[in-house]
Amino acid sequence: MPLHYEMAQIKAEKKRFEEAVEHYGYCIQHLSVAEDDIMRATILKDAAMSHYALADYNQSLACLLQAETYLKPGKADSLRSSILDWTSVMYTNLGDYVSALDFQHQAMNIRQELGDSLGIASCYYTLGDIYSRQEEIKTAIDYFERSLAIAQRHQDQFLEYTCLASLANFNETIDQLDMCFYYSKQALALANALEYDYGKAYANNTLGNYYLKTGNVDSAELCFDTALELAQDFGDKGEQCVSLVGLANVHKQSRRFRAAEAYLMLALGLAQDHNERLAEIEIYEALAEMNFDRGNYKAAYESLRLKHGLKDSMISEDTRFNLANMQAGYQTEIAVRQLQSEKEAAILANQEQLVQTYKMAIAGGLAFIMIVAWLIYARQRSRRKHFRAMKHRNSIIAQQNETLRAYNEDLEHFTYAISHDLREPLNHVVTMGMLIEENVKRNRYEALTECASIAKKSAERMLTMLTSLLNYARLKDKTEATDAIAMDGVAQEALSNLNGTLEERKGQVEVGELPTIRANKEHMILLLQNLIGNGLKYNDSKSPVIKLSSERHNGHWQFCVEDNGQGIDPKYFGHVFGMFNRVQNNVAVKGSGMGLAMCKKIVERHKGKIWVESEPGHGSKFYFTMPAIAA
Ligand code: ADP
């Protein structure tokens, strides 16, 4: 590969570009073996120059674009700017001025960063060239002048010449003939000094056009002849064409149409052979003008048609190129937009689906929570209900148990009373019966009366006991009335029942303030009657005094029946409330021993308590409590 590269360079130097491009072609095929990317880019750029020399702008452009790919920004910037510059030149030649301007500005940016003044001058020149091709001649001239100033400052004579030549040419185009002459003369002088044949030819052609416009036909012919000769010498077809068209114009002005036509046909042949399209267009234009001047309108029309056809084909090629680009861009944009809208639609659908799913999930979740909450609530409620029912049942059971316990106690007492307490008088009766029988057998009638009297007393006692037992038993059958009753009224009734005893004993009863309570009235009368009666009964005082009082305590009333009687020994405090239980030293006093038992039963049935406080000889205080009516 290095050998081919060397060969290519030698061939290019010798202007044998066809052979050069062949060697370059080989090198490009084997680029991978090149030393590095800079080398690859250099080979491609050199190849592009040879293609350019052969006017193969497309191939040249392809090489330059490939070369650029090997150079990242910041790497070999000088080479990179040169490649961008030449890329711009190729686009200019291919008529894509937009790309040309873009690449040229890229090149210029790099050169400005590098501080490469001559490079910038070259860029100005190329920009001028691009604008000139777009027929923005004044802008083009401005750039050429800027380039010229830098070239002169840095004494780059070759660039200076190029700028002068272009300035001369374009000033001629816009009929600034003085400027054209001024620049042409300078350009020619510099080309001569540099012995630059192409420059000489170009400057002569410009001067020729200047003379033609100023009517100096002879000078014009001289200039064109000189230029043609020079161009033929170094083989520049473009400049030859310009000289031939110039000569044709000289002959046309002298109305030597045949000669003019001959030059133009010669120029046309050359341009067609070398694919110099711009030259071709100019030649057709000149042919049309000339035929018009000759009055050969048909030929003029034909030339114009060919000219426009060529221009159109160029334009249409460009247009096609641009259209294709635009279409590709447009299609890509449509595809991208479609893709975007599809994507957006998909995202929207997805979001909607997500929202729906969330909604459903939330609704489901809420329903689930509500069901669970309702189930918990229902369960709790049923539990509470069940618990309340159970509590109620338990309290009923407890009450029933309590009642049962009380019944059992009663029953025990009953059993005891019947089996024990009643047995005693019954035994007396039986014993007395046996004694009577024995005495009758032995005819001892005198003792019979006494025995019968004892038997009678025992039987009476038994009767009393049985009556009081029956009364006691009947107590439980009476429903517990819950009417509100005034206890002072109750006390009065009890006192009226005790009227006889009170008179007999000359007793006094002091009734204090008594409350209204909920209780069974009959029971209450019986209770007070028993307690007050006992206070009178077991009282040795000449003037027995009984005090009935009440006191409000927490949630209940505490009643007290106090007497000034004999009192009770504390060892009998519990005993006196039992069935048929009496205190021994009171046997003389009439009683069954059931009075206080009944009192206890009544009080307890009303959920109260009964107790006694006493000291023998100092009277007794019987207390009982009754629930107060809730406020
Ligand atoms: P009874 O009066 O029929 O004997 P109670 O049950 O009423 O039966 O009384 C039991 C015993 O308690 C009495 O026998 C008596 O000894 C004693 N007792 C009751 N009340 C008093 C009182 N106020 N003062 C002294 N002893 C009393």
XYZ file of C-alpha atoms and ligand atoms in Angstrom:
658
model
C 0.000 0.000 0.000
C 2.710 2.578 0.836
C 4.178 1.947 -2.616
C 0.855 2.631 -4.294
C 0.452 5.797 -2.257
C 3.878 6.983 -3.336
C 3.063 6.161 -6.954
C -0.248 7.984 -6.725
C 1.483 11.094 -5.384
C 4.091 11.024 -8.156
C 1.395 10.601 -10.843
C -0.660 13.462 -9.357
C 2.418 15.660 -9.304
C 2.935 14.906 -12.959
C -0.731 15.783 -13.501
C -1.445 12.226 -14.639
C -4.551 12.167 -12.533
C -6.248 9.127 -14.159
C -3.301 6.960 -13.161
C -3.107 8.677 -9.784
C -6.735 7.839 -8.976
C -6.103 4.187 -9.835
C -3.315 3.983 -7.256
C -5.401 5.926 -4.792
C -8.239 3.469 -5.388
C -5.953 0.612 -4.353
C -4.853 2.539 -1.276
C -8.457 3.247 -0.271
C -9.296 -0.460 -0.562
C -6.453 -1.243 1.832
C -6.898 1.672 4.210
C -6.947 -0.639 7.216
C -3.219 -1.288 6.900
C -2.462 2.441 7.093
C -0.490 3.621 10.090
C -3.256 5.600 11.784
C -6.395 7.603 11.219
C -4.473 10.748 10.266
C -2.719 8.767 7.534
C -6.043 7.367 6.334
C -7.552 10.851 6.213
C -4.482 12.202 4.340
C -4.650 9.456 1.684
C -8.364 10.094 1.163
C -7.853 13.854 0.925
C -5.051 13.412 -1.669
C -7.277 11.046 -3.647
C -10.050 13.670 -3.495
C -7.691 16.255 -5.012
C -6.939 13.980 -7.994
C -10.681 13.342 -8.540
C -11.214 17.093 -8.335
C -8.545 17.652 -10.982
C -10.516 15.257 -13.184
C -13.675 17.255 -12.361
C -15.135 14.164 -10.716
C -16.668 16.153 -7.882
C -18.892 13.356 -6.616
C -15.986 10.972 -6.172
C -13.908 13.723 -4.654
C -16.706 14.576 -2.222
C -17.083 10.891 -1.260
C -13.342 10.692 -0.436
C -13.461 13.914 1.601
C -16.546 12.855 3.590
C -14.878 9.520 4.345
C -11.647 11.307 5.334
C -13.571 13.472 7.787
C -14.866 10.408 9.621
C -11.303 9.517 10.633
C -10.740 12.842 12.340
C -12.516 13.589 15.565
C -12.865 17.300 16.544
C -9.668 18.494 18.208
C -7.584 15.935 16.341
C -5.227 17.105 13.531
C -7.298 20.301 13.263
C -5.283 21.777 10.440
C -5.857 18.707 8.242
C -9.472 18.555 9.346
C -10.104 22.211 8.413
C -8.513 21.605 5.023
C -10.776 18.593 4.436
C -13.851 20.608 5.461
C -12.732 23.450 3.163
C -12.388 21.114 0.215
C -15.682 19.412 1.034
C -17.257 22.850 0.779
C -15.564 23.370 -2.592
C -16.979 20.064 -3.869
C -20.477 20.955 -2.750
C -20.055 24.297 -4.487
C -19.119 22.556 -7.708
C -22.065 20.209 -7.324
C -24.364 23.185 -6.783
C -25.293 22.357 -3.180
C -24.546 25.813 -1.808
C -26.254 25.268 1.524
C -23.941 22.351 2.377
C -21.033 24.287 0.884
C -21.643 27.241 3.227
C -22.092 24.897 6.190
C -18.769 23.112 5.624
C -16.955 26.346 4.854
C -18.080 27.889 8.137
C -16.995 24.751 9.991
C -13.559 25.051 8.393
C -13.393 28.731 9.247
C -14.324 28.119 12.920
C -11.396 25.704 13.285
C -9.005 28.132 11.596
C -10.154 30.963 13.828
C -9.457 28.772 16.862
C -6.034 27.911 15.424
C -5.350 31.586 14.639
C -4.609 30.550 11.049
C -4.966 33.910 9.226
C -4.155 32.585 5.767
C -6.518 29.724 6.310
C -9.225 32.255 7.208
C -8.335 34.246 4.065
C -8.789 31.068 2.032
C -12.185 30.556 3.666
C -13.222 34.119 2.812
C -12.233 33.418 -0.749
C -14.271 30.235 -0.949
C -17.262 31.953 0.657
C -16.947 34.629 -2.027
C -16.933 31.904 -4.642
C -20.066 30.270 -3.172
C -21.960 33.587 -3.087
C -20.853 34.439 -6.594
C -22.352 31.190 -7.841
C -25.605 32.140 -6.213
C -25.350 35.407 -8.072
C -24.953 37.390 -4.885
C -22.044 39.210 -6.475
C -21.757 42.101 -4.023
C -21.468 39.751 -1.048
C -18.981 37.686 -3.037
C -16.865 40.775 -3.817
C -16.916 41.735 -0.122
C -15.486 38.305 0.830
C -12.865 38.453 -1.949
C -11.724 41.846 -0.721
C -11.420 40.562 2.856
C -9.411 37.612 1.589
C -7.219 39.868 -0.534
C -6.414 42.142 2.418
C -5.189 39.196 4.506
C -3.248 37.689 1.573
C -1.471 40.991 0.962
C -0.718 41.420 4.676
C 0.813 37.961 4.807
C 2.362 38.228 1.347
C 0.654 35.102 0.049
C 1.013 36.069 -3.570
C -0.776 33.094 -5.010
C -3.901 33.771 -2.926
C -3.456 37.458 -3.676
C -3.528 36.681 -7.380
C -6.604 34.465 -7.033
C -8.464 37.208 -5.179
C -7.436 39.848 -7.712
C -8.522 37.656 -10.614
C -11.902 36.950 -9.052
C -12.432 40.593 -8.109
C -11.628 41.582 -11.703
C -13.980 38.964 -13.100
C -16.955 39.772 -10.840
C -16.609 43.515 -11.121
C -16.851 42.937 -14.869
C -20.001 40.859 -14.298
C -21.721 43.729 -12.479
C -20.319 46.230 -14.963
C -17.984 47.875 -12.477
C -15.573 48.222 -15.354
C -13.089 50.561 -13.684
C -12.680 48.152 -10.793
C -12.503 45.306 -13.240
C -9.681 46.959 -15.151
C -7.906 47.892 -11.897
C -7.959 44.339 -10.526
C -7.269 42.696 -13.916
C -4.098 44.682 -14.423
C -2.856 43.803 -10.941
C -3.773 40.154 -11.417
C -1.987 39.952 -14.730
C 1.131 41.628 -13.341
C 1.203 39.212 -10.398
C 0.590 36.143 -12.616
C 3.462 37.266 -14.845
C 5.692 37.790 -11.844
C 4.773 34.366 -10.569
C 5.036 32.864 -14.040
C 1.666 31.379 -13.385
C 0.256 30.335 -16.749
C -3.303 29.624 -15.639
C -3.317 33.007 -13.906
C -2.073 34.690 -16.994
C -4.765 33.009 -19.125
C -7.530 33.827 -16.675
C -6.441 37.479 -16.316
C -6.222 37.831 -20.085
C -9.705 36.438 -20.503
C -11.041 38.912 -17.909
C -9.252 41.783 -19.552
C -10.598 40.613 -22.917
C -14.140 40.795 -21.593
C -13.400 44.240 -20.169
C -12.156 45.473 -23.550
C -15.123 43.923 -25.270
C -17.491 45.794 -22.987
C -15.618 49.058 -23.482
C -15.704 48.542 -27.271
C -11.969 47.987 -27.636
C -12.424 44.937 -29.877
C -8.811 44.650 -30.999
C -7.387 44.644 -27.506
C -10.065 42.155 -26.572
C -9.104 39.816 -29.405
C -5.464 40.082 -28.396
C -6.239 39.200 -24.838
C -8.439 36.226 -25.796
C -5.831 34.934 -28.257
C -3.120 35.133 -25.582
C -5.343 33.404 -23.077
C -6.292 30.653 -25.562
C -2.675 30.000 -26.374
C -1.708 29.776 -22.705
C -4.659 27.544 -21.866
C -3.889 25.239 -24.758
C -0.274 25.036 -23.561
C -1.128 23.760 -20.127
C -4.310 21.987 -21.227
C -6.979 23.882 -19.274
C -10.219 23.163 -21.118
C -12.274 25.618 -19.047
C -10.106 28.604 -19.829
C -9.894 27.515 -23.475
C -13.684 27.588 -23.605
C -13.758 31.097 -22.047
C -11.168 32.338 -24.593
C -13.075 30.775 -27.514
C -16.388 32.323 -26.345
C -14.527 35.651 -25.977
C -13.185 35.399 -29.512
C -16.653 34.480 -30.770
C -18.042 37.612 -29.080
C -15.291 39.700 -30.701
C -16.328 38.340 -34.130
C -19.996 38.720 -33.322
C -19.477 42.397 -32.479
C -17.781 42.787 -35.842
C -20.796 40.928 -37.270
C -18.596 38.086 -38.517
C -21.183 35.605 -37.522
C -19.716 32.569 -39.289
C -16.372 32.979 -37.527
C -18.178 33.638 -34.281
C -20.249 30.507 -34.718
C -17.152 28.482 -35.529
C -15.514 29.587 -32.262
C -18.626 28.834 -30.325
C -18.984 25.355 -31.831
C -15.329 24.713 -31.021
C -15.937 25.841 -27.446
C -19.094 23.730 -27.216
C -17.244 20.627 -28.363
C -14.569 21.177 -25.742
C -17.063 21.835 -22.975
C -19.121 18.774 -23.864
C -16.011 16.576 -24.020
C -14.920 17.689 -20.610
C -18.326 17.922 -19.021
C -17.904 21.631 -18.359
C -21.603 22.312 -17.920
C -21.339 25.921 -16.829
C -19.223 26.647 -19.880
C -21.761 24.805 -22.038
C -24.592 26.978 -20.715
C -22.627 30.128 -21.456
C -21.829 28.882 -24.951
C -25.505 28.134 -25.712
C -26.385 31.576 -24.451
C -23.787 33.147 -26.717
C -25.035 31.050 -29.634
C -28.614 32.153 -28.998
C -27.589 35.808 -28.787
C -25.585 35.537 -31.935
C -28.339 33.797 -33.909
C -30.781 36.387 -32.637
C -28.481 39.122 -33.879
C -28.238 37.323 -37.240
C -32.021 37.123 -37.371
C -31.844 33.344 -37.271
C -34.557 33.063 -34.683
C -35.127 29.357 -35.060
C -31.468 28.586 -34.308
C -31.573 31.177 -31.482
C -34.613 29.439 -30.039
C -32.947 26.056 -30.332
C -29.828 27.319 -28.542
C -31.947 28.852 -25.782
C -33.936 25.646 -25.454
C -30.710 23.660 -25.145
C -29.363 26.191 -22.665
C -32.480 26.013 -20.517
C -32.634 22.279 -20.877
C -29.105 22.045 -19.538
C -29.804 24.529 -16.786
C -33.017 22.722 -15.942
C -31.224 19.404 -15.924
C -28.678 20.888 -13.520
C -31.399 22.504 -11.521
C -33.508 19.393 -11.648
C -30.562 17.314 -10.544
C -30.043 19.661 -7.648
C -33.735 19.874 -7.087
C -34.023 16.114 -7.248
C -31.143 15.824 -4.826
C -32.657 18.395 -2.504
C -36.140 16.960 -2.948
C -34.861 13.490 -2.239
C -33.180 14.849 0.854
C -36.258 16.746 1.850
C -38.468 13.753 1.162
C -36.205 11.484 3.134
C -36.172 14.017 5.938
C -39.909 14.461 5.725
C -40.544 10.725 5.644
C -38.220 10.252 8.569
C -40.023 13.027 10.398
C -43.398 11.470 9.598
C -42.118 8.087 10.719
C -40.682 9.614 13.870
C -43.889 11.549 14.529
C -45.988 8.465 13.828
C -43.765 6.484 16.129
C -44.036 9.216 18.735
C -47.810 9.452 18.429
C -48.045 5.640 18.535
C -45.804 5.703 21.566
C -47.871 8.478 23.140
C -51.093 6.617 22.331
C -49.610 3.454 23.808
C -48.487 5.375 26.898
C -51.940 6.998 27.165
C -53.660 3.634 26.713
C -51.309 2.161 29.236
C -51.954 4.992 31.658
C -55.702 4.680 31.121
C -55.474 0.959 31.690
C -53.388 1.585 34.778
C -55.894 4.137 36.038
C -58.726 1.661 35.351
C -56.795 -1.075 37.098
C -56.075 1.228 40.026
C -59.719 2.304 40.119
C -60.850 -1.306 40.083
C -58.242 -2.244 42.641
C -59.273 0.682 44.860
C -62.980 -0.128 44.420
C -62.255 -3.805 45.080
C -60.073 -2.888 48.035
C -62.748 -0.561 49.417
C -65.426 -3.192 48.943
C -63.181 -5.762 50.599
C -62.378 -3.388 53.485
C -66.083 -2.564 53.867
C -67.022 -6.252 53.861
C -64.274 -7.055 56.352
C -65.235 -4.032 58.483
C -68.901 -5.052 58.345
C -67.988 -8.640 59.232
C -65.843 -7.449 62.139
C -68.592 -5.077 63.238
C -71.261 -7.783 62.906
C -69.092 -10.228 64.782
C -68.339 -7.673 67.477
C -72.003 -6.792 67.710
C -73.022 -10.404 67.957
C -70.221 -10.952 70.473
C -71.346 -7.931 72.457
C -74.932 -9.105 72.218
C -73.880 -12.581 73.183
C -71.712 -11.165 75.959
C -74.568 -8.979 77.210
C -76.937 -11.920 77.029
C -74.391 -14.062 78.818
C -73.847 -11.381 81.444
C -77.576 -11.030 81.872
C -77.952 -14.808 82.066
C -75.074 -14.992 84.520
C -76.611 -12.294 86.680
C -79.935 -14.142 86.523
C -78.121 -17.367 87.397
C -76.277 -15.564 90.207
C -79.580 -14.183 91.439
C -81.152 -17.582 91.110
C -78.182 -19.083 92.917
C -78.555 -16.519 95.646
C -82.274 -17.219 95.893
C -81.519 -20.930 95.836
C -78.906 -20.481 98.507
C -81.409 -18.517 100.603
C -84.050 -21.202 99.998
C -81.578 -23.873 100.948
C -80.700 -21.979 104.072
C -84.382 -21.572 104.814
C -84.912 -25.207 104.121
C -82.057 -26.134 106.419
C -83.503 -23.919 109.098
C -86.923 -25.345 108.488
C -85.624 -28.864 108.636
C -83.757 -28.026 111.812
C -86.757 -26.219 113.307
C -89.122 -29.045 112.479
C -86.725 -31.824 113.479
C -85.318 -30.061 116.515
C -87.343 -27.142 117.804
C -90.780 -28.682 117.211
C -89.569 -32.003 118.538
C -89.204 -30.514 122.005
C -92.896 -29.558 122.663
C -93.959 -32.662 120.752
C -91.809 -34.783 123.050
C -93.487 -33.046 125.948
C -96.929 -33.950 124.609
C -95.824 -37.573 123.969
C -94.223 -37.803 127.391
C -97.300 -36.310 129.005
C -99.483 -38.755 127.070
C -97.363 -41.664 128.328
C -97.553 -40.306 131.896
C -101.332 -39.945 131.659
C -101.530 -43.533 130.344
C -99.310 -44.838 133.179
C -101.217 -42.910 135.822
C -104.566 -44.195 134.472
C -103.189 -47.760 134.565
C -102.135 -47.273 138.146
C -105.294 -45.318 138.932
C -103.384 -42.244 139.982
C -105.904 -39.730 138.762
C -104.726 -36.840 140.894
C -101.600 -36.296 138.570
C -103.682 -36.428 135.424
C -104.707 -32.781 135.522
C -101.142 -31.580 135.762
C -100.019 -33.885 132.959
C -102.882 -32.769 130.764
C -102.119 -29.135 131.527
C -98.434 -29.626 130.521
C -99.465 -31.498 127.396
C -101.894 -28.702 126.552
C -99.214 -26.029 127.027
C -96.762 -27.938 124.869
C -99.410 -28.406 122.217
C -100.184 -24.662 122.352
C -96.551 -23.886 122.096
C -96.272 -26.171 119.123
C -99.235 -24.403 117.572
C -97.615 -21.009 118.071
C -94.411 -22.319 116.593
C -96.188 -23.823 113.627
C -98.158 -20.591 113.043
C -95.060 -18.458 113.130
C -93.275 -20.986 110.936
C -96.115 -20.782 108.470
C -95.963 -16.999 108.562
C -92.247 -17.158 107.937
C -92.709 -19.621 105.085
C -95.362 -17.478 103.540
C -93.050 -14.501 103.431
C -91.216 -15.806 100.388
C -94.449 -16.328 98.524
C -95.256 -12.656 98.646
C -93.966 -10.790 95.662
C -91.521 -8.047 96.369
C -93.491 -4.952 95.700
C -91.445 -2.096 94.318
C -93.909 0.676 95.028
C -92.575 3.840 96.634
C -93.786 3.857 100.220
C -93.437 6.496 102.898
C -91.822 4.906 105.955
C -93.489 7.358 108.397
C -96.885 6.009 107.253
C -95.559 2.481 107.647
C -94.432 3.338 111.187
C -97.879 4.701 112.059
C -99.554 1.476 110.889
C -97.121 -0.642 112.857
C -97.771 1.474 115.960
C -101.512 1.183 115.574
C -101.083 -2.643 115.424
C -99.066 -2.411 118.646
C -101.547 -0.134 120.341
C -102.543 -2.710 123.002
C -98.944 -3.498 123.982
C -98.050 0.161 124.094
C -100.869 0.917 126.462
C -100.109 -2.131 128.564
C -96.463 -1.250 128.853
C -97.075 2.510 128.993
C -94.501 2.813 126.344
C -93.565 5.809 124.187
C -92.426 5.720 120.638
C -90.527 8.681 119.127
C -90.629 8.594 115.350
C -87.998 10.716 113.605
C -87.979 11.870 110.006
C -88.387 8.847 107.784
C -87.823 8.604 104.025
C -89.802 7.184 101.132
C -88.355 3.957 99.819
C -89.237 1.222 97.365
C -90.341 -1.810 99.356
C -93.140 -4.200 100.149
C -95.388 -2.261 102.503
C -96.696 -5.321 104.449
C -93.163 -6.521 105.011
C -92.094 -3.123 106.235
C -95.035 -2.941 108.692
C -94.128 -6.436 109.928
C -90.466 -5.454 110.257
C -91.093 -2.303 112.299
C -93.824 -4.029 114.331
C -91.409 -6.820 115.323
C -88.532 -4.532 116.217
C -90.628 -1.957 118.136
C -92.568 -4.838 119.783
C -89.324 -6.477 120.958
C -88.131 -3.099 122.298
C -91.266 -2.947 124.441
C -91.228 -6.675 125.263
C -87.669 -6.990 126.491
C -87.814 -3.847 128.561
C -87.881 -3.703 132.363
C -88.094 0.089 132.454
C -91.184 1.674 133.959
C -91.536 3.964 130.997
C -90.197 2.199 127.936
C -89.067 4.615 125.197
C -88.522 3.490 121.635
C -86.824 5.841 119.098
C -87.241 5.281 115.393
C -84.803 7.218 113.174
C -83.180 7.121 109.731
C -79.940 8.322 108.150
C -78.990 8.650 104.510
C -75.830 6.823 103.547
C -74.270 6.137 100.133
C -77.100 4.690 98.025
C -79.136 3.469 100.997
C -81.038 4.453 104.086
C -79.968 3.237 107.486
C -82.847 2.838 109.971
C -82.417 2.468 113.726
C -84.884 1.146 116.349
C -83.442 2.054 119.720
C -84.898 1.004 123.081
C -84.054 1.597 126.722
C -84.603 -2.103 127.538
C -82.532 -4.864 129.036
C -80.042 -5.096 126.216
C -78.457 -8.197 124.766
C -75.213 -9.913 125.592
C -72.896 -9.472 122.564
C -72.414 -13.265 122.407
C -76.079 -13.519 121.253
C -75.835 -10.846 118.529
C -75.731 -13.449 115.721
C -77.861 -16.040 117.530
C -80.987 -13.891 118.011
C -81.573 -13.689 114.229
C -81.867 -17.488 113.880
C -85.196 -19.376 113.716
C -86.736 -20.141 117.117
C -83.616 -18.720 118.731
C -84.200 -16.976 121.967
C -81.989 -15.752 124.775
C -82.273 -18.185 127.751
C -83.050 -15.611 130.438
C -86.073 -14.389 128.468
C -88.025 -17.631 128.446
C -90.565 -16.036 130.742
C -91.376 -13.528 128.036
C -93.863 -14.788 125.540
C -92.370 -15.440 122.156
C -91.522 -18.021 119.525
C -88.013 -16.928 118.603
C -89.117 -16.391 115.016
C -89.558 -12.590 115.126
C -86.000 -11.541 114.362
C -85.556 -14.424 111.886
C -88.451 -12.992 109.954
C -86.999 -9.466 110.189
C -83.713 -10.774 108.778
C -85.479 -12.498 105.942
C -87.515 -9.369 105.063
C -84.458 -7.106 105.091
C -82.366 -9.483 103.049
C -85.177 -9.894 100.539
C -84.905 -6.122 100.038
C -81.135 -6.384 99.579
C -80.434 -4.830 102.928
C -78.589 -5.847 106.111
C -79.698 -6.148 109.701
C -77.598 -6.175 112.873
C -77.759 -5.261 116.549
C -75.585 -3.163 118.832
C -76.221 -3.485 122.523
C -74.863 -3.631 126.016
C -76.785 -5.640 128.650
C -78.711 -3.223 130.855
C -78.265 -0.290 128.520
C -80.841 -0.933 125.869
C -80.424 -2.167 122.317
C -80.061 -0.566 118.865
C -81.403 -2.631 115.980
C -80.134 -1.316 112.609
C -81.325 -2.246 109.147
C -80.619 -0.759 105.706
C -82.855 -0.310 102.679
C -81.798 0.803 99.198
C -82.542 4.461 98.528
C -84.561 5.545 95.529
C -82.204 6.760 92.857
C -82.440 10.534 92.357
P -89.176 -13.849 120.535
O -89.315 -12.464 120.838
O -90.371 -14.438 119.980
O -88.467 -14.653 121.546
P -87.335 -12.846 118.659
O -86.773 -13.538 117.543
O -88.127 -11.677 118.427
O -88.187 -13.951 119.362
O -86.218 -12.541 119.651
C -85.236 -13.452 119.916
C -84.636 -13.151 121.233
O -83.809 -12.009 121.180
C -85.565 -12.834 122.269
O -86.016 -14.046 122.857
C -84.823 -11.947 123.201
O -84.140 -12.714 124.125
C -83.900 -11.274 122.367
N -84.362 -9.923 122.114
C -85.013 -9.541 121.018
N -85.278 -8.228 121.046
C -84.704 -7.736 122.179
C -84.611 -6.460 122.737
N -85.137 -5.389 122.190
N -83.954 -6.332 123.910
C -83.406 -7.427 124.470
N -83.478 -8.667 123.993
C -84.122 -8.838 122.831
